[in-house]
JSON list of C-alpha atoms in Angstrom, two decimals:
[
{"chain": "A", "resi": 7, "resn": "UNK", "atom": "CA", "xyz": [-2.73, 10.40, -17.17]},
{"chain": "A", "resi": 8, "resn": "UNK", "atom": "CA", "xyz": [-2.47, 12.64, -14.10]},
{"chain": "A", "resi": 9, "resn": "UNK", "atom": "CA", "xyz": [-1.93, 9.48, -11.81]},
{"chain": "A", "resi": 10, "resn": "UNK", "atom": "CA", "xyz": [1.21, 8.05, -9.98]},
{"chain": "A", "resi": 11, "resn": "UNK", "atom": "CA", "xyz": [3.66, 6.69, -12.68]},
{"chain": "A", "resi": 12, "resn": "UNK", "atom": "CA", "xyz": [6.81, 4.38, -12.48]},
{"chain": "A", "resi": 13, "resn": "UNK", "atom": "CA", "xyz": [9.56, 3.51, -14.78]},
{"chain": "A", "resi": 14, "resn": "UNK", "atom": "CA", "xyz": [10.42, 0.44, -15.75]},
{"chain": "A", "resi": 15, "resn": "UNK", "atom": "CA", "xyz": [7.28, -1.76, -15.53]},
{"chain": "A", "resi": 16, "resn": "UNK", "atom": "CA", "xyz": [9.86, -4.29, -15.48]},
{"chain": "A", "resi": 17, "resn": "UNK", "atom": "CA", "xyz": [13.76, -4.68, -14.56]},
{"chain": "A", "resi": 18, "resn": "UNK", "atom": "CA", "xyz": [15.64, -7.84, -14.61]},
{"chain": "A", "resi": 19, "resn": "UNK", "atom": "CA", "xyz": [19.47, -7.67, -13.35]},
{"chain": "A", "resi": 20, "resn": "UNK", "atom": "CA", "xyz": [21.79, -9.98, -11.62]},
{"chain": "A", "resi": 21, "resn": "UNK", "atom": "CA", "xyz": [22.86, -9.99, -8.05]},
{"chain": "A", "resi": 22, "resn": "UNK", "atom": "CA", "xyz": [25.89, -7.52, -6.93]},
{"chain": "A", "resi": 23, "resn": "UNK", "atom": "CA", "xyz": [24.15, -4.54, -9.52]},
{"chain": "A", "resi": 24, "resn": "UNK", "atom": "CA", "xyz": [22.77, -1.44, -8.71]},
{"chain": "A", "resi": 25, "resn": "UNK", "atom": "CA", "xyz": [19.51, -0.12, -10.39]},
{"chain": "A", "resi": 26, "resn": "UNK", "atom": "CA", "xyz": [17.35, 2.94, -10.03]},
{"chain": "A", "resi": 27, "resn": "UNK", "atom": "CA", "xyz": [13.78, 3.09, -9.93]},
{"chain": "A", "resi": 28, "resn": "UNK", "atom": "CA", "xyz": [11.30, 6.28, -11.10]},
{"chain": "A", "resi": 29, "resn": "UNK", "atom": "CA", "xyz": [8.29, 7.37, -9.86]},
{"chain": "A", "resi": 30, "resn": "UNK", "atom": "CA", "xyz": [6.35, 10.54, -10.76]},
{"chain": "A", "resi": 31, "resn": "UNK", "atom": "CA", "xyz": [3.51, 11.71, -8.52]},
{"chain": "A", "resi": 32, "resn": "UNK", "atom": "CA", "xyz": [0.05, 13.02, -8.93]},
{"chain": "A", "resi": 33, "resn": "UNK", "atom": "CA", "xyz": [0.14, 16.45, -9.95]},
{"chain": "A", "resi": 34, "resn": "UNK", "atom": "CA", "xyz": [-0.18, 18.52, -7.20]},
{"chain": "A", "resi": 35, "resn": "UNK", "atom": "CA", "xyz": [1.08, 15.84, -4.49]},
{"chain": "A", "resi": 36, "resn": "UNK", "atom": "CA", "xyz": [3.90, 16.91, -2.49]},
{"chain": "A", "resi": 37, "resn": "UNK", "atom": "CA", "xyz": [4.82, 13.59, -1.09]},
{"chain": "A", "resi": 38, "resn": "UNK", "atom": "CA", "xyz": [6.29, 10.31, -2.23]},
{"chain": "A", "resi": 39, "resn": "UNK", "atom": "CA", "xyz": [5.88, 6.91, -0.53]},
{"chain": "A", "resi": 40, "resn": "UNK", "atom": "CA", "xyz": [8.18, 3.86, -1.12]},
{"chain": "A", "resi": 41, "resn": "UNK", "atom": "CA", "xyz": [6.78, 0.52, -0.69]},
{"chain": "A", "resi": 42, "resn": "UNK", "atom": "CA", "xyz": [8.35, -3.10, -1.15]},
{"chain": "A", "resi": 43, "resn": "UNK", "atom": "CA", "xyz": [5.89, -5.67, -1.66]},
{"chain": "A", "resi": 44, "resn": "UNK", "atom": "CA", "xyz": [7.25, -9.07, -1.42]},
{"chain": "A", "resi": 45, "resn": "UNK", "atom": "CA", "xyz": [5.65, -12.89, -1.02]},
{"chain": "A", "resi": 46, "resn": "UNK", "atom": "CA", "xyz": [6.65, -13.25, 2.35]},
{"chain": "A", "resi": 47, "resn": "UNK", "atom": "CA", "xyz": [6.79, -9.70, 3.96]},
{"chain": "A", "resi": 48, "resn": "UNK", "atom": "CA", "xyz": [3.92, -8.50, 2.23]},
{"chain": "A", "resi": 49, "resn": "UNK", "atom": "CA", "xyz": [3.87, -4.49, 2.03]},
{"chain": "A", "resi": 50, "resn": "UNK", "atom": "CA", "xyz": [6.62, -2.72, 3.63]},
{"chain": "A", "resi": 51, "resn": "UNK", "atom": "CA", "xyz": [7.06, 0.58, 3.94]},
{"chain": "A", "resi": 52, "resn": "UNK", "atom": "CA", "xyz": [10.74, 1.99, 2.57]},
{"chain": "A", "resi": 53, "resn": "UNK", "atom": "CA", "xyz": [10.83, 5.48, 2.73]},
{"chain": "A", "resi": 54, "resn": "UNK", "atom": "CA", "xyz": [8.84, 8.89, 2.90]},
{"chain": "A", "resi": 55, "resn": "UNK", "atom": "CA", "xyz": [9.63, 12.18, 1.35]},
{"chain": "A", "resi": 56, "resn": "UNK", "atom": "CA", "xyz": [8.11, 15.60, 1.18]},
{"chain": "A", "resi": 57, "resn": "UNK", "atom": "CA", "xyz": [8.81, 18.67, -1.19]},
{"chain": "A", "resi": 58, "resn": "UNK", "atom": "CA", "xyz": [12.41, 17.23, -1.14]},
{"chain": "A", "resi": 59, "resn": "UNK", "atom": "CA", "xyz": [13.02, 16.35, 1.93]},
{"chain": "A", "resi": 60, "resn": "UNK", "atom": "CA", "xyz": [13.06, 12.75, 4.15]},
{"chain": "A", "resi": 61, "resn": "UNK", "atom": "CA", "xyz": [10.64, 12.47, 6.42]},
{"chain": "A", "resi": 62, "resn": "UNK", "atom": "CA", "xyz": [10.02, 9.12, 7.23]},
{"chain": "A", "resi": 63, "resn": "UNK", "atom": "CA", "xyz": [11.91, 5.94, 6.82]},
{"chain": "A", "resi": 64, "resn": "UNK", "atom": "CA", "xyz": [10.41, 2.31, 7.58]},
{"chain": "A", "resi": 65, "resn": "UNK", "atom": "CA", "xyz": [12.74, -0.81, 6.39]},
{"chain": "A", "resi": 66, "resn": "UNK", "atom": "CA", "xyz": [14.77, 0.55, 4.32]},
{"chain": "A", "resi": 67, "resn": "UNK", "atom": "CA", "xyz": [18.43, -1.54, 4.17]},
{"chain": "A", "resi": 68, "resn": "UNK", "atom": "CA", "xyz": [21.51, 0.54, 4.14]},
{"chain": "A", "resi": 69, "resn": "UNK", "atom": "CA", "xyz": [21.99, -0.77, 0.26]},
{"chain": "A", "resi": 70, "resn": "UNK", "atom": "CA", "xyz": [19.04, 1.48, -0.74]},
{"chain": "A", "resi": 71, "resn": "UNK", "atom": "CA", "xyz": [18.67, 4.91, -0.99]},
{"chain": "A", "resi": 72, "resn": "UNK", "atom": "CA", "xyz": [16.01, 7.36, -2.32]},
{"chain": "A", "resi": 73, "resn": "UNK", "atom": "CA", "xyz": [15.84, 11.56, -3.08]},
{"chain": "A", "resi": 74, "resn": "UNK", "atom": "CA", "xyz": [12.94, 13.24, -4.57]},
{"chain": "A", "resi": 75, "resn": "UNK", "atom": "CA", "xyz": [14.48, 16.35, -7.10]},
{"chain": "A", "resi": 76, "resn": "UNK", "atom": "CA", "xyz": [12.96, 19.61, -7.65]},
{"chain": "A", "resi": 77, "resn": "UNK", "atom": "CA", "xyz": [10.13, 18.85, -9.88]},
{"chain": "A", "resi": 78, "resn": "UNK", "atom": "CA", "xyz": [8.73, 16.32, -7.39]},
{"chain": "A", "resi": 79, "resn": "UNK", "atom": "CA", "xyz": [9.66, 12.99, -9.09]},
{"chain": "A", "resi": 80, "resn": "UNK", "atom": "CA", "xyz": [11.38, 10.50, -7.27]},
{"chain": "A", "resi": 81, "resn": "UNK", "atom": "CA", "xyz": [14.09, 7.79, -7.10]},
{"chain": "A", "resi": 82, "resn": "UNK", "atom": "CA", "xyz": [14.65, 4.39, -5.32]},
{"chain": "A", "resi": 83, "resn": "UNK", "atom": "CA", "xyz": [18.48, 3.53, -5.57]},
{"chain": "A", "resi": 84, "resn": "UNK", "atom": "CA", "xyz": [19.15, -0.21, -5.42]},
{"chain": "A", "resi": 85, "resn": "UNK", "atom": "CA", "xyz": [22.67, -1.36, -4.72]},
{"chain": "A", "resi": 86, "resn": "UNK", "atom": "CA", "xyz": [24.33, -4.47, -4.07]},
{"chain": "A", "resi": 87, "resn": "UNK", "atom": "CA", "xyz": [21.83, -6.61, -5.11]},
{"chain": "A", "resi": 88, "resn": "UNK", "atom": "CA", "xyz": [20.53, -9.58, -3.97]},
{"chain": "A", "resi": 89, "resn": "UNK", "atom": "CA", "xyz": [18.03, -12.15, -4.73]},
{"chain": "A", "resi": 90, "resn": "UNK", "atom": "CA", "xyz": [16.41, -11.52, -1.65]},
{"chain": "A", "resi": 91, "resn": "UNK", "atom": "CA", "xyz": [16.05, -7.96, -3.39]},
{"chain": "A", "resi": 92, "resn": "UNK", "atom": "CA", "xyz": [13.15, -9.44, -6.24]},
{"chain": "A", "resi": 93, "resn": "UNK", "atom": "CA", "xyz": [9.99, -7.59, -5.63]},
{"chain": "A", "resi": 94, "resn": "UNK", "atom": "CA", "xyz": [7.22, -5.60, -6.36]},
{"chain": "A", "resi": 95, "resn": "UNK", "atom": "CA", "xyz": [8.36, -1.68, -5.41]},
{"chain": "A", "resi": 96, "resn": "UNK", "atom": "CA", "xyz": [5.28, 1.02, -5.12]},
{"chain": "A", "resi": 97, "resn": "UNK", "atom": "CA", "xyz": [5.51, 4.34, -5.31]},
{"chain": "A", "resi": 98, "resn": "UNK", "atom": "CA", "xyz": [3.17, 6.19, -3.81]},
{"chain": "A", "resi": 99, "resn": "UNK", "atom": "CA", "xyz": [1.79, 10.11, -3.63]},
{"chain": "A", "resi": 100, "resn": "UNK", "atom": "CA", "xyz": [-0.32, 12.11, -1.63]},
{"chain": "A", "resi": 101, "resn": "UNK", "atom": "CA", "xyz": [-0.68, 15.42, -0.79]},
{"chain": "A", "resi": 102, "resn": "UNK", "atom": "CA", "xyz": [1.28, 15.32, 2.51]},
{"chain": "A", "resi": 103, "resn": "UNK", "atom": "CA", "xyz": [-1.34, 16.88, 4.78]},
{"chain": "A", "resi": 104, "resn": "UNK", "atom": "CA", "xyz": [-1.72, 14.48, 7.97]},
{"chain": "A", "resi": 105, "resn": "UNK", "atom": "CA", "xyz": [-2.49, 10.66, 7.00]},
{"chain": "A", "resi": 106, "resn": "UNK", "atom": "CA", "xyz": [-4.23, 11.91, 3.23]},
{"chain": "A", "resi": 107, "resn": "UNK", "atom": "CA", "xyz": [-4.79, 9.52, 1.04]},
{"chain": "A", "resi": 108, "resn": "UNK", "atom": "CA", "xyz": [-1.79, 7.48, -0.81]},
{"chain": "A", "resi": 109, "resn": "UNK", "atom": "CA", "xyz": [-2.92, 6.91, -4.52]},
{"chain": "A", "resi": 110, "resn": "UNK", "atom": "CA", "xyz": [-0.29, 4.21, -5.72]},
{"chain": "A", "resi": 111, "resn": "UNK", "atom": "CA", "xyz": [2.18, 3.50, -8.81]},
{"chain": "A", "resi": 112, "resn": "UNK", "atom": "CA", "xyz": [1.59, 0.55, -10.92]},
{"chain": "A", "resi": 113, "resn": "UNK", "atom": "CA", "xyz": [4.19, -0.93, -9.57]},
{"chain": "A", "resi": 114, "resn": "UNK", "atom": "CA", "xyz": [7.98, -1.81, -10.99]},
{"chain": "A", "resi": 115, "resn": "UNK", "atom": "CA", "xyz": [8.68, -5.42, -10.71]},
{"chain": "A", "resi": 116, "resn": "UNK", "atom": "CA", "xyz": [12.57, -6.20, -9.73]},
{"chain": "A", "resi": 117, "resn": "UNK", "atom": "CA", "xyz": [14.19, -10.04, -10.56]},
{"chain": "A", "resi": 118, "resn": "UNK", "atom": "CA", "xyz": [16.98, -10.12, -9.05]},
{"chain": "A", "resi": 119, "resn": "UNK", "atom": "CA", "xyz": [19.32, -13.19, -10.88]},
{"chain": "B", "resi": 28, "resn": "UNK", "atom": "CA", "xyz": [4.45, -1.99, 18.28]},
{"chain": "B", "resi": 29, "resn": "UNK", "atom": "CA", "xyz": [2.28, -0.91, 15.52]},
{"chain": "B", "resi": 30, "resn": "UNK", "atom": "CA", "xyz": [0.87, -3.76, 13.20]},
{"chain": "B", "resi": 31, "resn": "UNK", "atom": "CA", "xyz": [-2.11, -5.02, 11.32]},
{"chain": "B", "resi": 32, "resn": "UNK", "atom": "CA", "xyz": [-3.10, -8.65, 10.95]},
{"chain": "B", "resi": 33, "resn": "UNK", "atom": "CA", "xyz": [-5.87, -10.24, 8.27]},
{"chain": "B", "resi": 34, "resn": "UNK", "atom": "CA", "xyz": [-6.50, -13.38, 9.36]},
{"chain": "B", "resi": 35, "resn": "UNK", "atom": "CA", "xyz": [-7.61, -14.98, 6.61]},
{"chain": "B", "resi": 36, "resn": "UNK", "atom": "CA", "xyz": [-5.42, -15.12, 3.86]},
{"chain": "B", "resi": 37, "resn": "UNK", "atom": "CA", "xyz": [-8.09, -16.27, 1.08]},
{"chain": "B", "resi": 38, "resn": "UNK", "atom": "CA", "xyz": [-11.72, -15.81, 1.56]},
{"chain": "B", "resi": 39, "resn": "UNK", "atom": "CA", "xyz": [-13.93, -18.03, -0.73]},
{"chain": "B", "resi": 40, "resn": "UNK", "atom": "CA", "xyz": [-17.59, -17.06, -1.18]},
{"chain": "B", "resi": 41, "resn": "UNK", "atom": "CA", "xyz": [-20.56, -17.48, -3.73]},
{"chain": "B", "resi": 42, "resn": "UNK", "atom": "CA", "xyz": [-22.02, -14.64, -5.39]},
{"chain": "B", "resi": 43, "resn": "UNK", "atom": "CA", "xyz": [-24.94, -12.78, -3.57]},
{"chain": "B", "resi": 44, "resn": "UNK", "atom": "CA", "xyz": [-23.56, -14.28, -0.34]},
{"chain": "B", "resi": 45, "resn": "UNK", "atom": "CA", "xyz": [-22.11, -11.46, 2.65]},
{"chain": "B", "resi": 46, "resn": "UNK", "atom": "CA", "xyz": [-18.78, -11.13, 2.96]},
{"chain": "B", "resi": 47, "resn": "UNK", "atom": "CA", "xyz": [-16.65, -10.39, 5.73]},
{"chain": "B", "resi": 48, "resn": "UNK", "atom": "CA", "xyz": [-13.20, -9.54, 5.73]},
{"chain": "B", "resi": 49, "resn": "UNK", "atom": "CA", "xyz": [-11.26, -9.47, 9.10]},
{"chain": "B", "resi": 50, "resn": "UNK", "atom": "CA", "xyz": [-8.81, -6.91, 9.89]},
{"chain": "B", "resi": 51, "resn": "UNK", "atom": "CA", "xyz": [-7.18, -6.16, 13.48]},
{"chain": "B", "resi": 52, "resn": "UNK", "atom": "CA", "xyz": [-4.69, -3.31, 14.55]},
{"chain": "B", "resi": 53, "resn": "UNK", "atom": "CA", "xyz": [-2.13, -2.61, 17.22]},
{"chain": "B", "resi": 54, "resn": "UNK", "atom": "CA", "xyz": [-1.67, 1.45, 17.82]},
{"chain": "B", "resi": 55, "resn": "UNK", "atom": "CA", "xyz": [-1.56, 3.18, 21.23]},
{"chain": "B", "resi": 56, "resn": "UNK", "atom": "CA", "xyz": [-2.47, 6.52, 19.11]},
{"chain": "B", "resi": 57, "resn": "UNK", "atom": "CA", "xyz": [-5.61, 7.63, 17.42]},
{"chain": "B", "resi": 58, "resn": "UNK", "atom": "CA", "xyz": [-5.97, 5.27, 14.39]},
{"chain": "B", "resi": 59, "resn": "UNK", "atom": "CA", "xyz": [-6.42, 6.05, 11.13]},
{"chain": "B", "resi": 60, "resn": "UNK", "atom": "CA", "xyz": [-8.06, 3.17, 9.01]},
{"chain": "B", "resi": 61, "resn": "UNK", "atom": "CA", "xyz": [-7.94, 2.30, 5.37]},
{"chain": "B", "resi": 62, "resn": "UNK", "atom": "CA", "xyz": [-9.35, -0.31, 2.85]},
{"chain": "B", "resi": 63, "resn": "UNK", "atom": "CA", "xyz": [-6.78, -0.65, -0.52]},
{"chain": "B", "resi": 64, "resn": "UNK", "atom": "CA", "xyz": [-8.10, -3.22, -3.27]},
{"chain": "B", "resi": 65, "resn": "UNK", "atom": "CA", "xyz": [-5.64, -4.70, -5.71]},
{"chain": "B", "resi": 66, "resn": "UNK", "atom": "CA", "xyz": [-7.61, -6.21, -8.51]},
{"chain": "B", "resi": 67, "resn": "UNK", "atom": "CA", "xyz": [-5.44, -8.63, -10.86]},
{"chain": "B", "resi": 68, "resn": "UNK", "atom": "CA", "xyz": [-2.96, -6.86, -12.69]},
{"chain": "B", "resi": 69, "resn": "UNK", "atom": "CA", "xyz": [-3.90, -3.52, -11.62]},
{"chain": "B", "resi": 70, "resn": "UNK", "atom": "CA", "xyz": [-2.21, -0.97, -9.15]},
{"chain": "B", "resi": 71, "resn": "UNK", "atom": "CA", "xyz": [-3.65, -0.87, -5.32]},
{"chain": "B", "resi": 72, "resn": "UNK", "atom": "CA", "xyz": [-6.86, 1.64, -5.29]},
{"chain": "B", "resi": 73, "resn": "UNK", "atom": "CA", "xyz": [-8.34, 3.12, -1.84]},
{"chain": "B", "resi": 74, "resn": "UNK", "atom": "CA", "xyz": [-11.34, 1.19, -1.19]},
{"chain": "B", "resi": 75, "resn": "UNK", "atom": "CA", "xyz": [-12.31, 3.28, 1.39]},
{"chain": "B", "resi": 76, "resn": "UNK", "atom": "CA", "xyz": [-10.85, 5.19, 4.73]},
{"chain": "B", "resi": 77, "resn": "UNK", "atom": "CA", "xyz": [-12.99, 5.36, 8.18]},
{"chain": "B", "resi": 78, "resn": "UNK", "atom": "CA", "xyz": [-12.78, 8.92, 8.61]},
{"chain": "B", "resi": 79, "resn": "UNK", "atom": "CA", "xyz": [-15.30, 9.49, 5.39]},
{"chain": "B", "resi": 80, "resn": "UNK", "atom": "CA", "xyz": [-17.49, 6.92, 6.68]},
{"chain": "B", "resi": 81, "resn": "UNK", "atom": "CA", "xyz": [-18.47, 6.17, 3.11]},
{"chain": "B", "resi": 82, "resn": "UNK", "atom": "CA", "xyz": [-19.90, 3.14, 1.38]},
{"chain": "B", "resi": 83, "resn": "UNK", "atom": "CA", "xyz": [-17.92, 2.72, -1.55]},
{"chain": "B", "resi": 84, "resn": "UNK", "atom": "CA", "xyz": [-18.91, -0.66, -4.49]},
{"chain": "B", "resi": 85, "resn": "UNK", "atom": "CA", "xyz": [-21.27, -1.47, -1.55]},
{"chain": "B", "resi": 86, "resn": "UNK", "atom": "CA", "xyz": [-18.64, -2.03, 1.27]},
{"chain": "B", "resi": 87, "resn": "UNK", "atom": "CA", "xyz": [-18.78, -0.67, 4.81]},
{"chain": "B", "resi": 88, "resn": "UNK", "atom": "CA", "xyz": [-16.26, -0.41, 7.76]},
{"chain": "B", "resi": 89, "resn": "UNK", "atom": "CA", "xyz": [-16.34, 0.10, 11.21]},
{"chain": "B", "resi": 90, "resn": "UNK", "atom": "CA", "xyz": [-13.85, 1.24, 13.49]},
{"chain": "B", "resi": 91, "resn": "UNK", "atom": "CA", "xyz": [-14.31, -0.69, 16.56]},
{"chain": "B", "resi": 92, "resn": "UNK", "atom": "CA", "xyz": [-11.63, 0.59, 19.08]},
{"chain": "B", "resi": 93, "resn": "UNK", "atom": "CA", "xyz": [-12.74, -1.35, 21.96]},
{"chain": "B", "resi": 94, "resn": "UNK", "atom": "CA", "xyz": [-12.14, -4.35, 19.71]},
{"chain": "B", "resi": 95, "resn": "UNK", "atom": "CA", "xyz": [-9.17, -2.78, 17.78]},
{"chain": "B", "resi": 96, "resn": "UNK", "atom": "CA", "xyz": [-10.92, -4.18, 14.28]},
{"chain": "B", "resi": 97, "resn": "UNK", "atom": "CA", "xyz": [-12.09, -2.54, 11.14]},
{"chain": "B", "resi": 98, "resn": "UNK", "atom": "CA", "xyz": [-14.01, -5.29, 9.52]},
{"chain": "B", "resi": 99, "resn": "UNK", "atom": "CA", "xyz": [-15.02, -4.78, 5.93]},
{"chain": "B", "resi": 100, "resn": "UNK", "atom": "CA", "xyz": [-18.45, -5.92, 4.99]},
{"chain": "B", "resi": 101, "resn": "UNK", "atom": "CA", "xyz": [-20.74, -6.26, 1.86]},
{"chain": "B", "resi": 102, "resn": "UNK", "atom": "CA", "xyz": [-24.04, -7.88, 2.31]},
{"chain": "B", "resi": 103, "resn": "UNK", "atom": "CA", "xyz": [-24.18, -9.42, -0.75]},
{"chain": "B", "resi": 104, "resn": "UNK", "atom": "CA", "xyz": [-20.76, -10.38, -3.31]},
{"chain": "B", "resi": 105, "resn": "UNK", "atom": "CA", "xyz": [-20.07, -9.75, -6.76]},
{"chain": "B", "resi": 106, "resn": "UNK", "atom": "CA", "xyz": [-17.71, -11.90, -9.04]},
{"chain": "B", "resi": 107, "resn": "UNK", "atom": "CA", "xyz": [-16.06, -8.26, -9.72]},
{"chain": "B", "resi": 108, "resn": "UNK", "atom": "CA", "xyz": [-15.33, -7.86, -6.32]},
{"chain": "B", "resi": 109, "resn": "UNK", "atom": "CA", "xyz": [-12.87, -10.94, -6.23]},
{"chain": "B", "resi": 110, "resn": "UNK", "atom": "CA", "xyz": [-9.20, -9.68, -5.75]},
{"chain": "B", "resi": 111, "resn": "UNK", "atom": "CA", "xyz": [-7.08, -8.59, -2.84]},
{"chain": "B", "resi": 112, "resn": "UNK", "atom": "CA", "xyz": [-7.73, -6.61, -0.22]},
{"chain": "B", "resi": 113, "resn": "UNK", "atom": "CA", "xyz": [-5.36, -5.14, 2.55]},
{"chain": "B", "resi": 114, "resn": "UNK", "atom": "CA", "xyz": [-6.29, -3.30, 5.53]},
{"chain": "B", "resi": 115, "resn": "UNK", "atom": "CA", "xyz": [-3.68, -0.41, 6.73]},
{"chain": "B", "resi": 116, "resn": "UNK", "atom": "CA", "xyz": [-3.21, 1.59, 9.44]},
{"chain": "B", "resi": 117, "resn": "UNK", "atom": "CA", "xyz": [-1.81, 5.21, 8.85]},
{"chain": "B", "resi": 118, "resn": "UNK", "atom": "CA", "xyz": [0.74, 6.80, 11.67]},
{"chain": "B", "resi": 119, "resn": "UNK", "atom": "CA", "xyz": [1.13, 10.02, 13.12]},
{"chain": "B", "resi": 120, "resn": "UNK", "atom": "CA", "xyz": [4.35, 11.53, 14.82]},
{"chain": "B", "resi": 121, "resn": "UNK", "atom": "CA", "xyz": [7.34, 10.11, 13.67]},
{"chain": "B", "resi": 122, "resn": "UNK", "atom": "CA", "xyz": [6.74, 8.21, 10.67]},
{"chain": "B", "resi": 123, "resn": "UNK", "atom": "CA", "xyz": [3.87, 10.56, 9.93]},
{"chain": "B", "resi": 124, "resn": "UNK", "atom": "CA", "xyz": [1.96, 9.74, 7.30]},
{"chain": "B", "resi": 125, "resn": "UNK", "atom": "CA", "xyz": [3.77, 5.94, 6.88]},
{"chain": "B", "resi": 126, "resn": "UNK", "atom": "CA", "xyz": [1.03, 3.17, 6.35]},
{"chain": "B", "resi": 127, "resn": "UNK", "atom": "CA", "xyz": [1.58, -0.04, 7.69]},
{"chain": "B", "resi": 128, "resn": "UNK", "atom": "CA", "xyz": [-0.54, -2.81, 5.81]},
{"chain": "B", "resi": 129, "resn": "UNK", "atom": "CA", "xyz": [-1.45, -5.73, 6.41]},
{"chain": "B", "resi": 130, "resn": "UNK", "atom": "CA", "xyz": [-0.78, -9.16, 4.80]},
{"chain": "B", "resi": 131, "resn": "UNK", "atom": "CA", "xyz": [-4.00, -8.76, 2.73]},
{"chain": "B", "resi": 132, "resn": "UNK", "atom": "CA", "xyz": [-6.66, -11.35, 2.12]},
{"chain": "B", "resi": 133, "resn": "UNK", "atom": "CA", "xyz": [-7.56, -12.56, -1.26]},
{"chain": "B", "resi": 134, "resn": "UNK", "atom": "CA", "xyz": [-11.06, -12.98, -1.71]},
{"chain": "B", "resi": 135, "resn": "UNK", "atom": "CA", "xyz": [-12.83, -15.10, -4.67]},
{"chain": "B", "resi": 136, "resn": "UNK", "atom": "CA", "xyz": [-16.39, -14.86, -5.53]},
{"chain": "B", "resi": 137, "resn": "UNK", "atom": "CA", "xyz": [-17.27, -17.55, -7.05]},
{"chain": "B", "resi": 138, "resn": "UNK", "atom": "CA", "xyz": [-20.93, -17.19, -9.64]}
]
């Protein structure tokens, strides 16, 4: 499968933790899109990078960071949780030209206890 | 400030009836439009983007700037069209390439 990927599907974890979510994009795609998706904000953009580097940031709460490595792939740091913290996090990829197309992760689903 | 709005949070219709679903922006730039669809348990797919001004599963959008809209249409439902669908709007400058969404509408075609 040559499409966005994310690791866990799943991740249950009380509140004060820290976890770290993994997303792989399309082959080829340079950048990486983080997106919460909760019942009352809806979508929410968290964070951009390109070929390694920041280069947007929406929402994101000083608890959580992100870095994409050398090979692309990228991670969503977590800390401090909170319940307010449950949600669906996206990853997303494209190829970074001007407003391409974001194909989308499956999703990793965060319970926060 | 930039935002979308879908007014309609579920959209009920019987199969072979038009659908309509109702999608507004704010953006002082040039706007860039998309259609996602979330069908149940699966990841969100592009449904389609203005700027190809394609018809993709039989829906159409149009960019309306004088309204600020980007309606998505069918003329006539499908039960396999029922899940969600969420409108975005995709930025340039400073949080180039960030897509704001909105709250999505959930649409049910009923046979």
């Amino acid at each position: 499968d040559s499409g966005v990927t994310q690791t866990p599907k799943h991740l249950i974890t009380a509140t004060g933790q820290r976890v770290t979510l993994r997303c792989s994009p399309r082959s080829g795609d340079l950048s990486v899109y983080w997106y919460q998706q909760s019942l009352d904000q809806g979508l929410q953009f968290l964070i951009q990078y390109y070929n390694g580097e920041e280069r947007a940031k929406g929402n994101i709460l000083e608890r959580f960071s992100a870095q994409q490595f050398p090979d692309l792939h990228s991670e969503l740091n977590l800390s401090s949780l909170e319940l307010g913290d449950s949600a669906l996090y996206f990853c997303a990829s494209s190829t970074g030209r001007l407003i391409d197309t974001q194909y989308f992760g499956p999703g990793t689903r965060l319970t926060v206890l | 400030a930039q935002r979308v709005t879908q007014p309609e949070k579920l959209l009920s219709v019987f199969k072979g009836a038009p659908v309509e679903l109702k999608c507004n922006y704010s953006y002082s730039g040039s706007p860039e439009l998309f259609w996602y669809v979330q069908y149940s348990r699966q990841r969100l797919q592009l449904l389609l983007r203005h700027i190809s001004r394609e018809s993709i599963k039989g829906f159409t959008a149009d960019l309306n700037k004088g309204e600020t809209s980007f309606h998505l249409k069918k003329p006539f439902a499908q039960e396999e069209d029922s899940a969600m669908y969420y409108c975005a709007l995709g930025l340039y400058g400073g949080s180039q390439g960030n897509l704001i969404f909105g709250k999505g509408t959930k649409l049910s075609v009923k046979p």
